[in-house]
Amino acid sequence: MKLPFRLNPVLEHLPVYQPGRPVEEVARELGLSARGVIKLASNENPLGPSPAALAAVKKAARGMNMYPDGSAFYLKRKLAARLGVTPAHLVLGNGSNDIIEFLGHALLGPGDNIVVSQYSFAVYPIVAKLFGADVITVPARDYGHDLPAMLRAVTARTKIVFVANPNNPTGTAVSAAPMRRFAAELPERVLLAMDEAYVEFQDKPVDLLPVIRAGRKPNLILLRTFSKIYGLAGLRAGYGIGHPEFIAALEKIRQPFHVNLLAQAAALAALDDAAHVKRTRRNNDAGRDFLEKALRAMNVEFVPSSANFVLARVGAGQEVFEQLQRRGVITRPMGGYQLPEWIRISIGTPAENRRCAGALRQILRGRKK
Ligand SMILES: *Cc1c(COP(=O)(O)O)cnc(C)c1O
């Protein structure tokens, strides 16, 4: 039926985010039990949530007849102490994706544009287009950000430059000196949104917190999340760190209770579970080494990763993704990112990594014949 009212015209051409496929959905389709299917498709924590977070959620659930604290007093206070900033430097989100949308509300309208790198996170263009803004995509360099070219691409109508570091889906990272130079040279009227969803996986992250603490760069925001290393993707909690004046504007945009009770309780507990974070990093380092070695042995090109996933050039990406899926291994096809020969594989547990590598080896051997 044709709708009797006119939709917002931006919806007609708005791209749709393609998430990693859920285990239950794939299992249902294959007629398998969910236990026979593994998901290495959304960069989730393969070790599960922190046990302390799980306990905190159980306890907090008793109070779920009440609205959560919309200002998330305790979570902001703990985060601020951890980061060496004040609660006024922090905005929370229903996942950090929520904050990306706040940035659109705050800054973007028809005729404006954002600057992104080729092969960067799909949510940036979706949000830009939702607000009627254009997307300037700068060709990647070795699958990573070409920062000088991104700087040159800025126009009078550029409102936001997004830099994901490490980047998803390529796993590349920019180093400190070029990043600092870029931040210094970007015109002050343009917001630099540094998406640091995977920063906790890095040995030597670029640390821009001193710039925030100094208070001299109101056009910088760092985006982080509890979805990845903290293992809370299902609860939806992320945060932005920026200049208090800009944060105050974003606080007006958010819904009154956008980070739910359980997410706040879990995030608070997860921040204190250093052991879980350490375990997760160790598992990731070992799993990434294993997977990269296995890919090398199969003669499969990959992009060396600074995150918890590896982008691998398997040939016919969509077909290999489907063949892996039939073997109960869910990965992420990359056609939507204009990388049709590639799949992205999240690092799993040692057993999951072995299973994925084994299945891929079988498939690629079969395809060569
Ligand atoms: C996973 C991811 C996020 C985090 O999303 P949430 O909404 O916090 O779950 C943000 N940016 C990038 C680049 C990501 O890969």
mmCIF file with all atom_site columns, C-alpha atoms in Angstrom, residues 3-188:
data_model
loop_
_atom_site.group_PDB
_atom_site.id
_atom_site.type_symbol
_atom_site.label_atom_id
_atom_site.label_alt_id
_atom_site.label_comp_id
_atom_site.label_asym_id
_atom_site.label_entity_id
_atom_site.label_seq_id
_atom_site.pdbx_PDB_ins_code
_atom_site.Cartn_x
_atom_site.Cartn_y
_atom_site.Cartn_z
_atom_site.occupancy
_atom_site.B_iso_or_equiv
_atom_site.pdbx_formal_charge
_atom_site.auth_seq_id
_atom_site.auth_comp_id
_atom_site.auth_asym_id
_atom_site.auth_atom_id
_atom_site.pdbx_PDB_model_num
ATOM 1   C CA . LEU A 1 3   ? 1.433  5.578   2.316  1.00 0.00 ? 3   LEU A CA 1
ATOM 2   C CA . PRO A 1 4   ? -1.123 8.401   2.417  1.00 0.00 ? 4   PRO A CA 1
ATOM 3   C CA . PHE A 1 5   ? 1.458  10.880  3.727  1.00 0.00 ? 5   PHE A CA 1
ATOM 4   C CA . ARG A 1 6   ? 4.806  12.068  2.494  1.00 0.00 ? 6   ARG A CA 1
ATOM 5   C CA . LEU A 1 7   ? 7.885  10.661  4.175  1.00 0.00 ? 7   LEU A CA 1
ATOM 6   C CA . ASN A 1 8   ? 10.957 12.711  4.828  1.00 0.00 ? 8   ASN A CA 1
ATOM 7   C CA . PRO A 1 9   ? 12.557 12.633  1.344  1.00 0.00 ? 9   PRO A CA 1
ATOM 8   C CA . VAL A 1 10  ? 15.990 11.704  2.734  1.00 0.00 ? 10  VAL A CA 1
ATOM 9   C CA . LEU A 1 11  ? 14.579 8.264   3.569  1.00 0.00 ? 11  LEU A CA 1
ATOM 10  C CA . GLU A 1 12  ? 14.230 7.359   -0.080 1.00 0.00 ? 12  GLU A CA 1
ATOM 11  C CA . HIS A 1 13  ? 17.979 7.018   -0.629 1.00 0.00 ? 13  HIS A CA 1
ATOM 12  C CA . LEU A 1 14  ? 19.109 6.405   2.921  1.00 0.00 ? 14  LEU A CA 1
ATOM 13  C CA . PRO A 1 15  ? 21.460 3.387   3.091  1.00 0.00 ? 15  PRO A CA 1
ATOM 14  C CA . VAL A 1 16  ? 20.457 0.722   5.594  1.00 0.00 ? 16  VAL A CA 1
ATOM 15  C CA . TYR A 1 17  ? 23.001 -0.554  8.121  1.00 0.00 ? 17  TYR A CA 1
ATOM 16  C CA . GLN A 1 18  ? 23.729 -4.262  7.572  1.00 0.00 ? 18  GLN A CA 1
ATOM 17  C CA . PRO A 1 19  ? 24.524 -5.800  10.958 1.00 0.00 ? 19  PRO A CA 1
ATOM 18  C CA . GLY A 1 20  ? 26.341 -9.063  11.599 1.00 0.00 ? 20  GLY A CA 1
ATOM 19  C CA . ARG A 1 21  ? 23.830 -11.913 11.501 1.00 0.00 ? 21  ARG A CA 1
ATOM 20  C CA . PRO A 1 22  ? 22.600 -13.179 14.883 1.00 0.00 ? 22  PRO A CA 1
ATOM 21  C CA . VAL A 1 23  ? 23.463 -16.770 15.869 1.00 0.00 ? 23  VAL A CA 1
ATOM 22  C CA . GLU A 1 24  ? 19.798 -17.731 16.426 1.00 0.00 ? 24  GLU A CA 1
ATOM 23  C CA . GLU A 1 25  ? 18.755 -16.483 12.995 1.00 0.00 ? 25  GLU A CA 1
ATOM 24  C CA . VAL A 1 26  ? 21.486 -18.410 11.180 1.00 0.00 ? 26  VAL A CA 1
ATOM 25  C CA . ALA A 1 27  ? 20.893 -21.529 13.269 1.00 0.00 ? 27  ALA A CA 1
ATOM 26  C CA . ARG A 1 28  ? 17.168 -21.419 12.459 1.00 0.00 ? 28  ARG A CA 1
ATOM 27  C CA . GLU A 1 29  ? 17.949 -21.054 8.769  1.00 0.00 ? 29  GLU A CA 1
ATOM 28  C CA . LEU A 1 30  ? 20.410 -23.963 8.754  1.00 0.00 ? 30  LEU A CA 1
ATOM 29  C CA . GLY A 1 31  ? 18.243 -26.164 10.979 1.00 0.00 ? 31  GLY A CA 1
ATOM 30  C CA . LEU A 1 32  ? 21.106 -26.337 13.470 1.00 0.00 ? 32  LEU A CA 1
ATOM 31  C CA . SER A 1 33  ? 21.125 -25.833 17.199 1.00 0.00 ? 33  SER A CA 1
ATOM 32  C CA . ALA A 1 34  ? 22.412 -22.410 18.224 1.00 0.00 ? 34  ALA A CA 1
ATOM 33  C CA . ARG A 1 35  ? 25.246 -24.177 20.007 1.00 0.00 ? 35  ARG A CA 1
ATOM 34  C CA . GLY A 1 36  ? 26.571 -25.363 16.659 1.00 0.00 ? 36  GLY A CA 1
ATOM 35  C CA . VAL A 1 37  ? 26.957 -21.831 15.306 1.00 0.00 ? 37  VAL A CA 1
ATOM 36  C CA . ILE A 1 38  ? 29.655 -19.302 16.165 1.00 0.00 ? 38  ILE A CA 1
ATOM 37  C CA . LYS A 1 39  ? 29.537 -15.587 15.464 1.00 0.00 ? 39  LYS A CA 1
ATOM 38  C CA . LEU A 1 40  ? 32.712 -13.768 14.505 1.00 0.00 ? 40  LEU A CA 1
ATOM 39  C CA . ALA A 1 41  ? 30.869 -10.952 12.795 1.00 0.00 ? 41  ALA A CA 1
ATOM 40  C CA . SER A 1 42  ? 30.355 -7.972  15.102 1.00 0.00 ? 42  SER A CA 1
ATOM 41  C CA . ASN A 1 43  ? 33.605 -7.592  17.062 1.00 0.00 ? 43  ASN A CA 1
ATOM 42  C CA . GLU A 1 44  ? 31.939 -8.618  20.315 1.00 0.00 ? 44  GLU A CA 1
ATOM 43  C CA . ASN A 1 45  ? 33.860 -9.906  23.323 1.00 0.00 ? 45  ASN A CA 1
ATOM 44  C CA . PRO A 1 46  ? 34.205 -13.692 22.831 1.00 0.00 ? 46  PRO A CA 1
ATOM 45  C CA . LEU A 1 47  ? 34.820 -14.221 26.560 1.00 0.00 ? 47  LEU A CA 1
ATOM 46  C CA . GLY A 1 48  ? 31.403 -12.812 27.424 1.00 0.00 ? 48  GLY A CA 1
ATOM 47  C CA . PRO A 1 49  ? 30.616 -9.953  29.785 1.00 0.00 ? 49  PRO A CA 1
ATOM 48  C CA . SER A 1 50  ? 32.603 -9.333  32.931 1.00 0.00 ? 50  SER A CA 1
ATOM 49  C CA . PRO A 1 51  ? 31.241 -11.602 35.703 1.00 0.00 ? 51  PRO A CA 1
ATOM 50  C CA . ALA A 1 52  ? 31.098 -8.533  37.937 1.00 0.00 ? 52  ALA A CA 1
ATOM 51  C CA . ALA A 1 53  ? 28.922 -6.743  35.377 1.00 0.00 ? 53  ALA A CA 1
ATOM 52  C CA . LEU A 1 54  ? 26.606 -9.725  35.186 1.00 0.00 ? 54  LEU A CA 1
ATOM 53  C CA . ALA A 1 55  ? 26.227 -9.760  38.968 1.00 0.00 ? 55  ALA A CA 1
ATOM 54  C CA . ALA A 1 56  ? 25.580 -6.001  38.999 1.00 0.00 ? 56  ALA A CA 1
ATOM 55  C CA . VAL A 1 57  ? 22.863 -6.381  36.357 1.00 0.00 ? 57  VAL A CA 1
ATOM 56  C CA . LYS A 1 58  ? 21.111 -9.088  38.376 1.00 0.00 ? 58  LYS A CA 1
ATOM 57  C CA . LYS A 1 59  ? 21.136 -6.867  41.420 1.00 0.00 ? 59  LYS A CA 1
ATOM 58  C CA . ALA A 1 60  ? 20.032 -3.727  39.572 1.00 0.00 ? 60  ALA A CA 1
ATOM 59  C CA . ALA A 1 61  ? 17.199 -5.569  37.795 1.00 0.00 ? 61  ALA A CA 1
ATOM 60  C CA . ARG A 1 62  ? 15.189 -5.524  41.020 1.00 0.00 ? 62  ARG A CA 1
ATOM 61  C CA . GLY A 1 63  ? 14.826 -1.783  40.582 1.00 0.00 ? 63  GLY A CA 1
ATOM 62  C CA . MET A 1 64  ? 13.674 -1.817  37.009 1.00 0.00 ? 64  MET A CA 1
ATOM 63  C CA . ASN A 1 65  ? 10.219 -0.496  37.825 1.00 0.00 ? 65  ASN A CA 1
ATOM 64  C CA . MET A 1 66  ? 11.946 2.855   38.330 1.00 0.00 ? 66  MET A CA 1
ATOM 65  C CA . TYR A 1 67  ? 13.383 5.133   35.655 1.00 0.00 ? 67  TYR A CA 1
ATOM 66  C CA . PRO A 1 68  ? 17.170 5.137   35.549 1.00 0.00 ? 68  PRO A CA 1
ATOM 67  C CA . ASP A 1 69  ? 19.197 8.171   36.598 1.00 0.00 ? 69  ASP A CA 1
ATOM 68  C CA . GLY A 1 70  ? 19.077 10.128  33.360 1.00 0.00 ? 70  GLY A CA 1
ATOM 69  C CA . SER A 1 71  ? 22.222 12.009  34.249 1.00 0.00 ? 71  SER A CA 1
ATOM 70  C CA . ALA A 1 72  ? 24.028 8.757   35.136 1.00 0.00 ? 72  ALA A CA 1
ATOM 71  C CA . PHE A 1 73  ? 25.723 10.392  38.096 1.00 0.00 ? 73  PHE A CA 1
ATOM 72  C CA . TYR A 1 74  ? 27.746 7.404   39.297 1.00 0.00 ? 74  TYR A CA 1
ATOM 73  C CA . LEU A 1 75  ? 28.834 6.215   35.875 1.00 0.00 ? 75  LEU A CA 1
ATOM 74  C CA . LYS A 1 76  ? 29.959 9.673   34.821 1.00 0.00 ? 76  LYS A CA 1
ATOM 75  C CA . ARG A 1 77  ? 31.768 10.183  38.115 1.00 0.00 ? 77  ARG A CA 1
ATOM 76  C CA . LYS A 1 78  ? 33.682 6.913   37.772 1.00 0.00 ? 78  LYS A CA 1
ATOM 77  C CA . LEU A 1 79  ? 34.500 7.504   34.111 1.00 0.00 ? 79  LEU A CA 1
ATOM 78  C CA . ALA A 1 80  ? 35.650 11.055  34.834 1.00 0.00 ? 80  ALA A CA 1
ATOM 79  C CA . ALA A 1 81  ? 37.981 9.862   37.580 1.00 0.00 ? 81  ALA A CA 1
ATOM 80  C CA . ARG A 1 82  ? 39.341 7.153   35.304 1.00 0.00 ? 82  ARG A CA 1
ATOM 81  C CA . LEU A 1 83  ? 39.971 9.553   32.430 1.00 0.00 ? 83  LEU A CA 1
ATOM 82  C CA . GLY A 1 84  ? 41.226 12.511  34.431 1.00 0.00 ? 84  GLY A CA 1
ATOM 83  C CA . VAL A 1 85  ? 38.405 14.789  33.283 1.00 0.00 ? 85  VAL A CA 1
ATOM 84  C CA . THR A 1 86  ? 35.235 16.074  34.968 1.00 0.00 ? 86  THR A CA 1
ATOM 85  C CA . PRO A 1 87  ? 31.695 14.698  34.556 1.00 0.00 ? 87  PRO A CA 1
ATOM 86  C CA . ALA A 1 88  ? 30.942 17.847  32.532 1.00 0.00 ? 88  ALA A CA 1
ATOM 87  C CA . HIS A 1 89  ? 33.352 16.564  29.871 1.00 0.00 ? 89  HIS A CA 1
ATOM 88  C CA . LEU A 1 90  ? 31.210 13.438  29.358 1.00 0.00 ? 90  LEU A CA 1
ATOM 89  C CA . VAL A 1 91  ? 28.068 12.599  27.453 1.00 0.00 ? 91  VAL A CA 1
ATOM 90  C CA . LEU A 1 92  ? 26.667 9.077   27.523 1.00 0.00 ? 92  LEU A CA 1
ATOM 91  C CA . GLY A 1 93  ? 24.868 7.319   24.714 1.00 0.00 ? 93  GLY A CA 1
ATOM 92  C CA . ASN A 1 94  ? 22.704 4.311   23.990 1.00 0.00 ? 94  ASN A CA 1
ATOM 93  C CA . GLY A 1 95  ? 25.847 2.873   22.440 1.00 0.00 ? 95  GLY A CA 1
ATOM 94  C CA . SER A 1 96  ? 28.322 5.280   20.913 1.00 0.00 ? 96  SER A CA 1
ATOM 95  C CA . ASN A 1 97  ? 26.247 5.133   17.716 1.00 0.00 ? 97  ASN A CA 1
ATOM 96  C CA . ASP A 1 98  ? 23.702 7.198   19.605 1.00 0.00 ? 98  ASP A CA 1
ATOM 97  C CA . ILE A 1 99  ? 26.308 9.916   20.094 1.00 0.00 ? 99  ILE A CA 1
ATOM 98  C CA . ILE A 1 100 ? 27.162 9.887   16.386 1.00 0.00 ? 100 ILE A CA 1
ATOM 99  C CA . GLU A 1 101 ? 23.512 10.754  15.813 1.00 0.00 ? 101 GLU A CA 1
ATOM 100 C CA . PHE A 1 102 ? 23.696 13.547  18.447 1.00 0.00 ? 102 PHE A CA 1
ATOM 101 C CA . LEU A 1 103 ? 26.521 15.030  16.387 1.00 0.00 ? 103 LEU A CA 1
ATOM 102 C CA . GLY A 1 104 ? 24.213 15.068  13.368 1.00 0.00 ? 104 GLY A CA 1
ATOM 103 C CA . HIS A 1 105 ? 21.493 16.823  15.361 1.00 0.00 ? 105 HIS A CA 1
ATOM 104 C CA . ALA A 1 106 ? 23.977 19.329  16.706 1.00 0.00 ? 106 ALA A CA 1
ATOM 105 C CA . LEU A 1 107 ? 25.825 20.159  13.508 1.00 0.00 ? 107 LEU A CA 1
ATOM 106 C CA . LEU A 1 108 ? 24.378 18.874  10.240 1.00 0.00 ? 108 LEU A CA 1
ATOM 107 C CA . GLY A 1 109 ? 21.800 20.197  7.827  1.00 0.00 ? 109 GLY A CA 1
ATOM 108 C CA . PRO A 1 110 ? 21.177 20.249  4.066  1.00 0.00 ? 110 PRO A CA 1
ATOM 109 C CA . GLY A 1 111 ? 24.180 21.609  2.171  1.00 0.00 ? 111 GLY A CA 1
ATOM 110 C CA . ASP A 1 112 ? 26.637 20.716  4.945  1.00 0.00 ? 112 ASP A CA 1
ATOM 111 C CA . ASN A 1 113 ? 29.050 17.850  4.568  1.00 0.00 ? 113 ASN A CA 1
ATOM 112 C CA . ILE A 1 114 ? 31.156 15.421  6.555  1.00 0.00 ? 114 ILE A CA 1
ATOM 113 C CA . VAL A 1 115 ? 34.586 14.125  5.545  1.00 0.00 ? 115 VAL A CA 1
ATOM 114 C CA . VAL A 1 116 ? 35.337 10.426  6.007  1.00 0.00 ? 116 VAL A CA 1
ATOM 115 C CA . SER A 1 117 ? 37.892 7.960   4.721  1.00 0.00 ? 117 SER A CA 1
ATOM 116 C CA . GLN A 1 118 ? 37.083 5.310   2.169  1.00 0.00 ? 118 GLN A CA 1
ATOM 117 C CA . TYR A 1 119 ? 36.405 2.038   4.053  1.00 0.00 ? 119 TYR A CA 1
ATOM 118 C CA . SER A 1 120 ? 35.243 3.703   7.235  1.00 0.00 ? 120 SER A CA 1
ATOM 119 C CA . PHE A 1 121 ? 32.352 2.901   9.557  1.00 0.00 ? 121 PHE A CA 1
ATOM 120 C CA . ALA A 1 122 ? 28.982 2.741   7.742  1.00 0.00 ? 122 ALA A CA 1
ATOM 121 C CA . VAL A 1 123 ? 27.136 4.711   10.405 1.00 0.00 ? 123 VAL A CA 1
ATOM 122 C CA . TYR A 1 124 ? 28.828 8.050   9.578  1.00 0.00 ? 124 TYR A CA 1
ATOM 123 C CA . PRO A 1 125 ? 27.345 8.390   6.073  1.00 0.00 ? 125 PRO A CA 1
ATOM 124 C CA . ILE A 1 126 ? 23.976 7.078   7.243  1.00 0.00 ? 126 ILE A CA 1
ATOM 125 C CA . VAL A 1 127 ? 23.731 9.754   9.918  1.00 0.00 ? 127 VAL A CA 1
ATOM 126 C CA . ALA A 1 128 ? 24.980 12.497  7.592  1.00 0.00 ? 128 ALA A CA 1
ATOM 127 C CA . LYS A 1 129 ? 22.407 11.617  4.952  1.00 0.00 ? 129 LYS A CA 1
ATOM 128 C CA . LEU A 1 130 ? 19.655 11.387  7.561  1.00 0.00 ? 130 LEU A CA 1
ATOM 129 C CA . PHE A 1 131 ? 20.234 15.073  8.238  1.00 0.00 ? 131 PHE A CA 1
ATOM 130 C CA . GLY A 1 132 ? 20.410 15.908  4.539  1.00 0.00 ? 132 GLY A CA 1
ATOM 131 C CA . ALA A 1 133 ? 24.173 16.454  4.592  1.00 0.00 ? 133 ALA A CA 1
ATOM 132 C CA . ASP A 1 134 ? 26.647 15.253  1.963  1.00 0.00 ? 134 ASP A CA 1
ATOM 133 C CA . VAL A 1 135 ? 29.498 12.833  2.424  1.00 0.00 ? 135 VAL A CA 1
ATOM 134 C CA . ILE A 1 136 ? 32.972 13.534  1.109  1.00 0.00 ? 136 ILE A CA 1
ATOM 135 C CA . THR A 1 137 ? 34.859 10.250  0.925  1.00 0.00 ? 137 THR A CA 1
ATOM 136 C CA . VAL A 1 138 ? 38.635 10.490  0.705  1.00 0.00 ? 138 VAL A CA 1
ATOM 137 C CA . PRO A 1 139 ? 40.490 7.563   -0.943 1.00 0.00 ? 139 PRO A CA 1
ATOM 138 C CA . ALA A 1 140 ? 42.227 5.365   1.618  1.00 0.00 ? 140 ALA A CA 1
ATOM 139 C CA . ARG A 1 141 ? 45.959 4.842   1.734  1.00 0.00 ? 141 ARG A CA 1
ATOM 140 C CA . ASP A 1 142 ? 46.986 1.227   2.354  1.00 0.00 ? 142 ASP A CA 1
ATOM 141 C CA . TYR A 1 143 ? 43.395 0.697   3.581  1.00 0.00 ? 143 TYR A CA 1
ATOM 142 C CA . GLY A 1 144 ? 43.849 3.374   6.268  1.00 0.00 ? 144 GLY A CA 1
ATOM 143 C CA . HIS A 1 145 ? 43.179 7.097   6.645  1.00 0.00 ? 145 HIS A CA 1
ATOM 144 C CA . ASP A 1 146 ? 45.094 9.479   4.405  1.00 0.00 ? 146 ASP A CA 1
ATOM 145 C CA . LEU A 1 147 ? 45.037 12.361  6.882  1.00 0.00 ? 147 LEU A CA 1
ATOM 146 C CA . PRO A 1 148 ? 46.717 15.030  4.705  1.00 0.00 ? 148 PRO A CA 1
ATOM 147 C CA . ALA A 1 149 ? 44.253 14.250  1.895  1.00 0.00 ? 149 ALA A CA 1
ATOM 148 C CA . MET A 1 150 ? 41.356 14.417  4.364  1.00 0.00 ? 150 MET A CA 1
ATOM 149 C CA . LEU A 1 151 ? 42.546 17.833  5.500  1.00 0.00 ? 151 LEU A CA 1
ATOM 150 C CA . ARG A 1 152 ? 42.662 19.025  1.883  1.00 0.00 ? 152 ARG A CA 1
ATOM 151 C CA . ALA A 1 153 ? 39.138 17.684  1.322  1.00 0.00 ? 153 ALA A CA 1
ATOM 152 C CA . VAL A 1 154 ? 37.608 19.983  3.960  1.00 0.00 ? 154 VAL A CA 1
ATOM 153 C CA . THR A 1 155 ? 35.356 22.635  2.398  1.00 0.00 ? 155 THR A CA 1
ATOM 154 C CA . ALA A 1 156 ? 33.622 25.751  3.720  1.00 0.00 ? 156 ALA A CA 1
ATOM 155 C CA . ARG A 1 157 ? 30.562 23.556  4.408  1.00 0.00 ? 157 ARG A CA 1
ATOM 156 C CA . THR A 1 158 ? 32.387 20.765  6.235  1.00 0.00 ? 158 THR A CA 1
ATOM 157 C CA . LYS A 1 159 ? 31.019 20.352  9.760  1.00 0.00 ? 159 LYS A CA 1
ATOM 158 C CA . ILE A 1 160 ? 32.510 17.060  10.960 1.00 0.00 ? 160 ILE A CA 1
ATOM 159 C CA . VAL A 1 161 ? 35.542 14.940  10.091 1.00 0.00 ? 161 VAL A CA 1
ATOM 160 C CA . PHE A 1 162 ? 35.294 11.369  11.374 1.00 0.00 ? 162 PHE A CA 1
ATOM 161 C CA . VAL A 1 163 ? 38.454 9.425   12.133 1.00 0.00 ? 163 VAL A CA 1
ATOM 162 C CA . ALA A 1 164 ? 38.005 5.943   13.576 1.00 0.00 ? 164 ALA A CA 1
ATOM 163 C CA . ASN A 1 165 ? 41.214 4.883   15.254 1.00 0.00 ? 165 ASN A CA 1
ATOM 164 C CA . PRO A 1 166 ? 41.631 1.922   15.028 1.00 0.00 ? 166 PRO A CA 1
ATOM 165 C CA . ASN A 1 167 ? 39.393 1.896   11.990 1.00 0.00 ? 167 ASN A CA 1
ATOM 166 C CA . ASN A 1 168 ? 36.509 -0.467  11.374 1.00 0.00 ? 168 ASN A CA 1
ATOM 167 C CA . PRO A 1 169 ? 36.377 -2.473  9.052  1.00 0.00 ? 169 PRO A CA 1
ATOM 168 C CA . THR A 1 170 ? 40.076 -2.334  8.125  1.00 0.00 ? 170 THR A CA 1
ATOM 169 C CA . GLY A 1 171 ? 41.730 -2.516  11.574 1.00 0.00 ? 171 GLY A CA 1
ATOM 170 C CA . THR A 1 172 ? 44.280 0.125   10.559 1.00 0.00 ? 172 THR A CA 1
ATOM 171 C CA . ALA A 1 173 ? 45.559 2.705   13.035 1.00 0.00 ? 173 ALA A CA 1
ATOM 172 C CA . VAL A 1 174 ? 47.061 6.132   12.512 1.00 0.00 ? 174 VAL A CA 1
ATOM 173 C CA . SER A 1 175 ? 50.091 6.999   14.606 1.00 0.00 ? 175 SER A CA 1
ATOM 174 C CA . ALA A 1 176 ? 50.420 9.781   17.126 1.00 0.00 ? 176 ALA A CA 1
ATOM 175 C CA . ALA A 1 177 ? 52.449 12.409  15.283 1.00 0.00 ? 177 ALA A CA 1
ATOM 176 C CA . PRO A 1 178 ? 50.320 12.623  12.110 1.00 0.00 ? 178 PRO A CA 1
ATOM 177 C CA . MET A 1 179 ? 47.157 12.481  14.212 1.00 0.00 ? 179 MET A CA 1
ATOM 178 C CA . ARG A 1 180 ? 48.283 15.368  16.423 1.00 0.00 ? 180 ARG A CA 1
ATOM 179 C CA . ARG A 1 181 ? 49.302 17.379  13.379 1.00 0.00 ? 181 ARG A CA 1
ATOM 180 C CA . PHE A 1 182 ? 45.902 16.745  11.803 1.00 0.00 ? 182 PHE A CA 1
ATOM 181 C CA . ALA A 1 183 ? 44.057 17.812  14.965 1.00 0.00 ? 183 ALA A CA 1
ATOM 182 C CA . ALA A 1 184 ? 46.136 20.986  15.131 1.00 0.00 ? 184 ALA A CA 1
ATOM 183 C CA . GLU A 1 185 ? 45.689 21.894  11.471 1.00 0.00 ? 185 GLU A CA 1
ATOM 184 C CA . LEU A 1 186 ? 41.964 21.184  11.129 1.00 0.00 ? 186 LEU A CA 1
ATOM 185 C CA . PRO A 1 187 ? 40.046 24.498  11.051 1.00 0.00 ? 187 PRO A CA 1
ATOM 186 C CA . GLU A 1 188 ? 38.427 25.197  14.415 1.00 0.00 ? 188 GLU A CA 1
#
